[in-house]
mmCIF file with all atom_site columns, C-alpha atoms in Angstrom:
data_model
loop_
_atom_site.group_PDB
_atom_site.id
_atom_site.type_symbol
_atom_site.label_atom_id
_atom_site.label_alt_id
_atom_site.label_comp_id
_atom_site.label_asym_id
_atom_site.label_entity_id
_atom_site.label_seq_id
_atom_site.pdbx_PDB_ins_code
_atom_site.Cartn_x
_atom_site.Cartn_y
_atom_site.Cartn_z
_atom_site.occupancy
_atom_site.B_iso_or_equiv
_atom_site.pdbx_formal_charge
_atom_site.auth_seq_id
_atom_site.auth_comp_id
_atom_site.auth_asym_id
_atom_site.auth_atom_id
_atom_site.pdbx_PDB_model_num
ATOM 1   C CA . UNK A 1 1   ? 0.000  0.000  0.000   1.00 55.00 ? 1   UNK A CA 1
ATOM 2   C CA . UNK A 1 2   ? 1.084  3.745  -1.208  1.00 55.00 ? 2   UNK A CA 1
ATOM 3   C CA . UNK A 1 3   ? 1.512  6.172  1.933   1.00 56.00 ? 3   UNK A CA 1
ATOM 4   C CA . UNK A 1 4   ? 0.072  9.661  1.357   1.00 51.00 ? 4   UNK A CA 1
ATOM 5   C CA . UNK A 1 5   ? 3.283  11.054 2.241   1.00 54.00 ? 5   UNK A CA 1
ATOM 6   C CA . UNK A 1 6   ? 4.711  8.958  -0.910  1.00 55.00 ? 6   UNK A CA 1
ATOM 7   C CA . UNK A 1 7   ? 2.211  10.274 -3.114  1.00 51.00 ? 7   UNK A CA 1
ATOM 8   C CA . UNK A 1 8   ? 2.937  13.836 -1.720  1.00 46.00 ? 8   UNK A CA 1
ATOM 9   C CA . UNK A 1 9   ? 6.668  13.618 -2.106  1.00 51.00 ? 9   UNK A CA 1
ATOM 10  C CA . UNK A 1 10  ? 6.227  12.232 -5.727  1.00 49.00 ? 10  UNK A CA 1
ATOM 11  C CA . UNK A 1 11  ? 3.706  15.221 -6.685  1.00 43.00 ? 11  UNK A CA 1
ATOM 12  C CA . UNK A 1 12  ? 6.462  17.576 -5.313  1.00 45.00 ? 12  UNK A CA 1
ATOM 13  C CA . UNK A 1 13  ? 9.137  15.991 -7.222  1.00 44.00 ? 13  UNK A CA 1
ATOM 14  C CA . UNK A 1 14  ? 7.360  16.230 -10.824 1.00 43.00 ? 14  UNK A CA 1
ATOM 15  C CA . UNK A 1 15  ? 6.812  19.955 -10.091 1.00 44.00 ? 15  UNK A CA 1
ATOM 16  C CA . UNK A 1 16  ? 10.090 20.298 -9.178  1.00 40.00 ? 16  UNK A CA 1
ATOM 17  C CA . UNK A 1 17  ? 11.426 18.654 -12.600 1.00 40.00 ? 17  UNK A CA 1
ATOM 18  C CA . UNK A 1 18  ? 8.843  20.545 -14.797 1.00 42.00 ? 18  UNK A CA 1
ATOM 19  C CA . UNK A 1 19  ? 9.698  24.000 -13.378 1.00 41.00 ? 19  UNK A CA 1
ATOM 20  C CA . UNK A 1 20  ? 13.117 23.409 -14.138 1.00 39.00 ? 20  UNK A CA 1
ATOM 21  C CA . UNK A 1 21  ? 12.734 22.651 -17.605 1.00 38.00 ? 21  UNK A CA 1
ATOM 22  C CA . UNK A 1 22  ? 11.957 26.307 -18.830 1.00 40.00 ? 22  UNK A CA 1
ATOM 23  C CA . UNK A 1 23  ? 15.254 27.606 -16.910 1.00 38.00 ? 23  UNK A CA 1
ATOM 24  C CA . UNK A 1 24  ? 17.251 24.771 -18.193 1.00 38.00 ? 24  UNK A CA 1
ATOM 25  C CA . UNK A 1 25  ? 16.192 26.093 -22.075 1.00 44.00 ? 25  UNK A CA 1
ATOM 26  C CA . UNK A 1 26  ? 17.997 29.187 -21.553 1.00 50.00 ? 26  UNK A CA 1
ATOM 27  C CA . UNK A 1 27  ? 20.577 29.871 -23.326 1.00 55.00 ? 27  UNK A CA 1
ATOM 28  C CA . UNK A 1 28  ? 23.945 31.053 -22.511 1.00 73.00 ? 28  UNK A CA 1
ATOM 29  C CA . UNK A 1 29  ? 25.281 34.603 -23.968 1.00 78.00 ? 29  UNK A CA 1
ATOM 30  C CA . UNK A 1 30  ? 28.824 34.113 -23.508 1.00 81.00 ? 30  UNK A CA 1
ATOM 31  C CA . UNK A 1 31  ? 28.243 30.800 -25.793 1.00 83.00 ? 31  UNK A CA 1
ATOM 32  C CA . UNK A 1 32  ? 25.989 32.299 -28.481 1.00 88.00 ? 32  UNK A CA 1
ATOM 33  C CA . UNK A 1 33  ? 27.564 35.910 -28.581 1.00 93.00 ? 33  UNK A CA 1
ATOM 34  C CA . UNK A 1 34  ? 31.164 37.409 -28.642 1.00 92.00 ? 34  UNK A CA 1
ATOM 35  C CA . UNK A 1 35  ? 30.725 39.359 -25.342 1.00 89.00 ? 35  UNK A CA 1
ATOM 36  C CA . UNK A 1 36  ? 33.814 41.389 -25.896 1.00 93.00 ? 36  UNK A CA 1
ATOM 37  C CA . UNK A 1 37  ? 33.288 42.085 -29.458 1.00 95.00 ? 37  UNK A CA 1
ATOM 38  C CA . UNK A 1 38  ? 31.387 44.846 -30.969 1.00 95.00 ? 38  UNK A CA 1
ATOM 39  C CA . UNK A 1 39  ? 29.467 45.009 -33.929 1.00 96.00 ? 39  UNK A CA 1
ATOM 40  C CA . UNK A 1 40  ? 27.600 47.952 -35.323 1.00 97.00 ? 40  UNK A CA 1
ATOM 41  C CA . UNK A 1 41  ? 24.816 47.657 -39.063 1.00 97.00 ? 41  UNK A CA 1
ATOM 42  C CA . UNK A 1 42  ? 22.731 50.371 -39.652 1.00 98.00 ? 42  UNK A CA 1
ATOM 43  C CA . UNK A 1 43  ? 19.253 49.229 -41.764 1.00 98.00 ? 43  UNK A CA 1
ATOM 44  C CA . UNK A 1 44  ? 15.598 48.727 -41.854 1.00 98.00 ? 44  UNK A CA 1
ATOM 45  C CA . UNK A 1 45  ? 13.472 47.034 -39.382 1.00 98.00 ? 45  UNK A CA 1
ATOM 46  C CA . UNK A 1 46  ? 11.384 44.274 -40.898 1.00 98.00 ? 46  UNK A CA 1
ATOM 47  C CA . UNK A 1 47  ? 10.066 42.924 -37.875 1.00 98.00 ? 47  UNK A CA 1
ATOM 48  C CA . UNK A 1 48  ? 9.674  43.767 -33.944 1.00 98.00 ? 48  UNK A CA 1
ATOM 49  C CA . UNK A 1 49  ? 8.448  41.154 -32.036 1.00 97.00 ? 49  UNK A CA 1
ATOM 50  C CA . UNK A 1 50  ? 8.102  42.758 -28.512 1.00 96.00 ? 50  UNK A CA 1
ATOM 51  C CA . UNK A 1 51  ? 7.590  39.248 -26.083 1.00 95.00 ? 51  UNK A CA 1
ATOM 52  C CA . UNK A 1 52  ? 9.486  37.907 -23.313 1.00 94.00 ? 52  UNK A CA 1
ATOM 53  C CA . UNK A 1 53  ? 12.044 36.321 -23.167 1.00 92.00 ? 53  UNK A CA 1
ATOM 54  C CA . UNK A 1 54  ? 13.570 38.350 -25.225 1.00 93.00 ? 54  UNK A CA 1
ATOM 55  C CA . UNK A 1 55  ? 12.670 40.890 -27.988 1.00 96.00 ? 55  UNK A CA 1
ATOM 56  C CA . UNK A 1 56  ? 13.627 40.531 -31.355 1.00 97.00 ? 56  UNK A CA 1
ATOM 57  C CA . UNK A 1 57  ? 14.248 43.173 -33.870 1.00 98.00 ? 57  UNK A CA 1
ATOM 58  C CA . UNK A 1 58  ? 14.890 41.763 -37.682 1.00 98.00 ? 58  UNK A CA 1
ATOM 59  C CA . UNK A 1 59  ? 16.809 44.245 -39.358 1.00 98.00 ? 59  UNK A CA 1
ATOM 60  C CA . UNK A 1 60  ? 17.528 43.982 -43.124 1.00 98.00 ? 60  UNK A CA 1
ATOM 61  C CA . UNK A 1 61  ? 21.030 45.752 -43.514 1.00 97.00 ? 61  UNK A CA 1
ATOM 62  C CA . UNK A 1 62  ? 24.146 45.711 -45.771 1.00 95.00 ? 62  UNK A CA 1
ATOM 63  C CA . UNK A 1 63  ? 26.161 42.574 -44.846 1.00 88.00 ? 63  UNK A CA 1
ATOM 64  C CA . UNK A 1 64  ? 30.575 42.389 -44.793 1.00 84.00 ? 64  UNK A CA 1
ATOM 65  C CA . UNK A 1 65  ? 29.708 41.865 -48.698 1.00 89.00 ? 65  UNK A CA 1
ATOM 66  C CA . UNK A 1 66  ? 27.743 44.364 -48.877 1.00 90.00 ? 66  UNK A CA 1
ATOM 67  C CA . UNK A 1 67  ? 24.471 43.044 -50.044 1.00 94.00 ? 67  UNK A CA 1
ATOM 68  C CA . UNK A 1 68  ? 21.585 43.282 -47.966 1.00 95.00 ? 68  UNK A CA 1
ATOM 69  C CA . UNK A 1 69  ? 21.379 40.262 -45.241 1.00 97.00 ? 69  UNK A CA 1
ATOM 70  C CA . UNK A 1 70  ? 18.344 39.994 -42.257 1.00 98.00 ? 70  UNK A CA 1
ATOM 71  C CA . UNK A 1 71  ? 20.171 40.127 -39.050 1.00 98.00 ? 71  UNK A CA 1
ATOM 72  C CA . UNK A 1 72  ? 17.958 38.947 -36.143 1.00 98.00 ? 72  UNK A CA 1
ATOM 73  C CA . UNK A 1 73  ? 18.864 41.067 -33.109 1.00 98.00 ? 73  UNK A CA 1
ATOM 74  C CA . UNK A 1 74  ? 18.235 40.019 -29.977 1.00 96.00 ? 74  UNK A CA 1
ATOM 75  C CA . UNK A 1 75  ? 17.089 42.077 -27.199 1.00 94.00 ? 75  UNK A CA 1
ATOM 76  C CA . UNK A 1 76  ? 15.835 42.705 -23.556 1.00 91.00 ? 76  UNK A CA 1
ATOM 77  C CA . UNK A 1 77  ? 12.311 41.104 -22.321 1.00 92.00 ? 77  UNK A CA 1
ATOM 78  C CA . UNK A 1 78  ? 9.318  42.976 -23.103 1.00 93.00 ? 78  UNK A CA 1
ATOM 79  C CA . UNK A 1 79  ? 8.512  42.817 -19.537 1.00 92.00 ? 79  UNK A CA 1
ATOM 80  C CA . UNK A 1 80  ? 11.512 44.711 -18.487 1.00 89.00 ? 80  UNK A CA 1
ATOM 81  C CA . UNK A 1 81  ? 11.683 47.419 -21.368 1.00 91.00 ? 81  UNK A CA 1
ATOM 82  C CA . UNK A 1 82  ? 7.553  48.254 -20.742 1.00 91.00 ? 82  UNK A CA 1
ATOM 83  C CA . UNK A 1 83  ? 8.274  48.193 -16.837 1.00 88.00 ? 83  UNK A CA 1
ATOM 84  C CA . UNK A 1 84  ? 11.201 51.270 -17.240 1.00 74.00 ? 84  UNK A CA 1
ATOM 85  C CA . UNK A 1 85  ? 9.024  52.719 -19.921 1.00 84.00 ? 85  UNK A CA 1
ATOM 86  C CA . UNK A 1 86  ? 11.821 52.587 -22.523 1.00 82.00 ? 86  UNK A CA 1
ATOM 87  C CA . UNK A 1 87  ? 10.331 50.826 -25.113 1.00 91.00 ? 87  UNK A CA 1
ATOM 88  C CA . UNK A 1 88  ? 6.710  49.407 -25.841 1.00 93.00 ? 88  UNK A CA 1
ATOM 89  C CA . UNK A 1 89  ? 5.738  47.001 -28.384 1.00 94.00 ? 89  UNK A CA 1
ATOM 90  C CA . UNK A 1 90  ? 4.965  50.562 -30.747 1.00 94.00 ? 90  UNK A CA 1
ATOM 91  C CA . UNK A 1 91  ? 8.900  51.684 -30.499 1.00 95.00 ? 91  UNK A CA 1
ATOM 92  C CA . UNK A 1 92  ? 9.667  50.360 -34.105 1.00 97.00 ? 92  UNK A CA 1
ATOM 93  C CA . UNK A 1 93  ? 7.393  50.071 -36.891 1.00 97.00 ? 93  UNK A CA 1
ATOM 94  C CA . UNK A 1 94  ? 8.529  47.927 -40.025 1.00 98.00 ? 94  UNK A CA 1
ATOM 95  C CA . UNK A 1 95  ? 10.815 50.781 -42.631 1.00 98.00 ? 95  UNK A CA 1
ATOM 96  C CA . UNK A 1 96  ? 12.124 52.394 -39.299 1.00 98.00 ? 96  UNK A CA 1
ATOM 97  C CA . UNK A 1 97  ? 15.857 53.031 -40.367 1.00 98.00 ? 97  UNK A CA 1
ATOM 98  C CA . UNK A 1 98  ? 18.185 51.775 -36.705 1.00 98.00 ? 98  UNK A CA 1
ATOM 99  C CA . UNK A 1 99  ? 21.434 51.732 -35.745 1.00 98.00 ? 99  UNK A CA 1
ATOM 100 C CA . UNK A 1 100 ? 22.214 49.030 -33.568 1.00 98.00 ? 100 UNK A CA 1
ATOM 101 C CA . UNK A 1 101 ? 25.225 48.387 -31.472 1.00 97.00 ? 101 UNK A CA 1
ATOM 102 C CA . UNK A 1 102 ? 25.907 45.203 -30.136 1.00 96.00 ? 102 UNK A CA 1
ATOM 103 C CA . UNK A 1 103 ? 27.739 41.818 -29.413 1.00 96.00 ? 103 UNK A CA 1
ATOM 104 C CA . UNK A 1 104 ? 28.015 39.657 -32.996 1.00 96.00 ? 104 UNK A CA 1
ATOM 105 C CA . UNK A 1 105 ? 26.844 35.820 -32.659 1.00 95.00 ? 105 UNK A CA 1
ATOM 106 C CA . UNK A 1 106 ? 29.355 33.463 -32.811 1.00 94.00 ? 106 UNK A CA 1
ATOM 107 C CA . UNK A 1 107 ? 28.149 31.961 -35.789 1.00 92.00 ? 107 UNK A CA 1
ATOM 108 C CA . UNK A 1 108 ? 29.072 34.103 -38.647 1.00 89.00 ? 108 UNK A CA 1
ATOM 109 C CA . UNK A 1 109 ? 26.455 32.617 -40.964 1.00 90.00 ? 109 UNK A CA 1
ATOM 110 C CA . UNK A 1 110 ? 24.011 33.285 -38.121 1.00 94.00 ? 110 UNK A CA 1
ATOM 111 C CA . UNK A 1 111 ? 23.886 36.900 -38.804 1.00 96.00 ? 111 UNK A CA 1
ATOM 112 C CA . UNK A 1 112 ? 22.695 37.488 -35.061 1.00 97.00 ? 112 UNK A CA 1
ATOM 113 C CA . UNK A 1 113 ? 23.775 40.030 -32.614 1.00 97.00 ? 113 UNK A CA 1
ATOM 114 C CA . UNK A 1 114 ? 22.715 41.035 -29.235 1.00 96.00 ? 114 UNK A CA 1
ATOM 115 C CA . UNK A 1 115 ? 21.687 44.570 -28.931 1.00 96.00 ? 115 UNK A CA 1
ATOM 116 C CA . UNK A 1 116 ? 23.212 46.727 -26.892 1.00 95.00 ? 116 UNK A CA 1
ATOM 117 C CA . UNK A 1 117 ? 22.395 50.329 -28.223 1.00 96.00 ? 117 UNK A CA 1
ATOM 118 C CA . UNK A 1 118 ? 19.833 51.078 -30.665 1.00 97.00 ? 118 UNK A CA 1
ATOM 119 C CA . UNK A 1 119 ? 19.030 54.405 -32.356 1.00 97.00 ? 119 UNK A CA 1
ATOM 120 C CA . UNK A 1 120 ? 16.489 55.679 -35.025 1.00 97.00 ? 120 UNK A CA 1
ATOM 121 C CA . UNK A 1 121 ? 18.272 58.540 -36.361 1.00 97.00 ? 121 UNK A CA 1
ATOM 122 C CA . UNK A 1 122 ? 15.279 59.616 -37.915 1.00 97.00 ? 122 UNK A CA 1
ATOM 123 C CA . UNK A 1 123 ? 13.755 61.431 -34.743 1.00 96.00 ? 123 UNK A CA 1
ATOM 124 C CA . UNK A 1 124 ? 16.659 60.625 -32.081 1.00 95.00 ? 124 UNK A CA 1
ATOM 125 C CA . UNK A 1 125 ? 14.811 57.649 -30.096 1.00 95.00 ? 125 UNK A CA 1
ATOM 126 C CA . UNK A 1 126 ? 17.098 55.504 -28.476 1.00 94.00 ? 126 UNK A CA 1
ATOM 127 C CA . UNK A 1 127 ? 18.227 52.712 -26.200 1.00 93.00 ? 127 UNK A CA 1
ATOM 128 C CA . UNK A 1 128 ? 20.961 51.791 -24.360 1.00 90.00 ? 128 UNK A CA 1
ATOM 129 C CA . UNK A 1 129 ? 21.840 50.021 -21.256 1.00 73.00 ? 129 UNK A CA 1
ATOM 130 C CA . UNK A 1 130 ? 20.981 46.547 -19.103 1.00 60.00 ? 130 UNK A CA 1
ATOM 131 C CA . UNK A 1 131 ? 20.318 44.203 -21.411 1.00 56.00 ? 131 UNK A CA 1
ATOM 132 C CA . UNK A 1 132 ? 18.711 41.974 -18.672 1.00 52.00 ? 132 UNK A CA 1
#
């Protein structure tokens, strides 16, 4: 026969092991981004998708080649930009023209970077500080 405190213990275990699933996803910066490199593009935003974890800002900008390549940048949580009142999920419309500042991924062929400063030169918005 199964004690309650068995059944209790087991309950707490599986919550235990499915909370730590979503932290174990995370991902690393240090392993997907140069942290002490710096890489600056200056192009068009295609796409903002203000959500947490992370923003995203796809920005279609002249590549080392020169032709035009989609760089997905990789920002703060939503959460955290709406809670200082920097940024809102209206900060960048698609055809906004940024200039954005930040670590390069280490995958060349990635084309991804995490942002540390953004501008729109267009009316002097801009961002820059704790990514977290």
């Amino acid at each position: 026969m199964v004690s309650f405190s068995r059944i209790v213990s087991g309950c707490v275990a599986a919550a235990l092991l499915s909370a730590a699933g979503p932290s174990l996803a995370h991902h690393s910066f240090p392993a997907t981004y140069y942290i002490d490199k710096s890489v600056t593009i200056k192009g068009k935003v295609v796409q903002f998708m203000f959500r947490n974890p992370h923003s995203m800002i796809i920005v279609l900008a002249p590549g080392p080649d020169g032709k035009d390549t989609r760089y997905a940048v990789e920002w703060a949580a939503a959460g955290a930009l709406a809670k200082d009142g920097q940024a809102s999920r209206e900060s960048l419309k698609p055809g906004d023209v940024v200039v954005i500042t930040g670590a390069p991924g280490r995958q060349e062929t990635d084309h991804k970077i995490r942002l540390n400063q953004i501008e729109r030169p267009a009316d002097g918005w801009k961002w820059g500080g704790s990514f977290e």
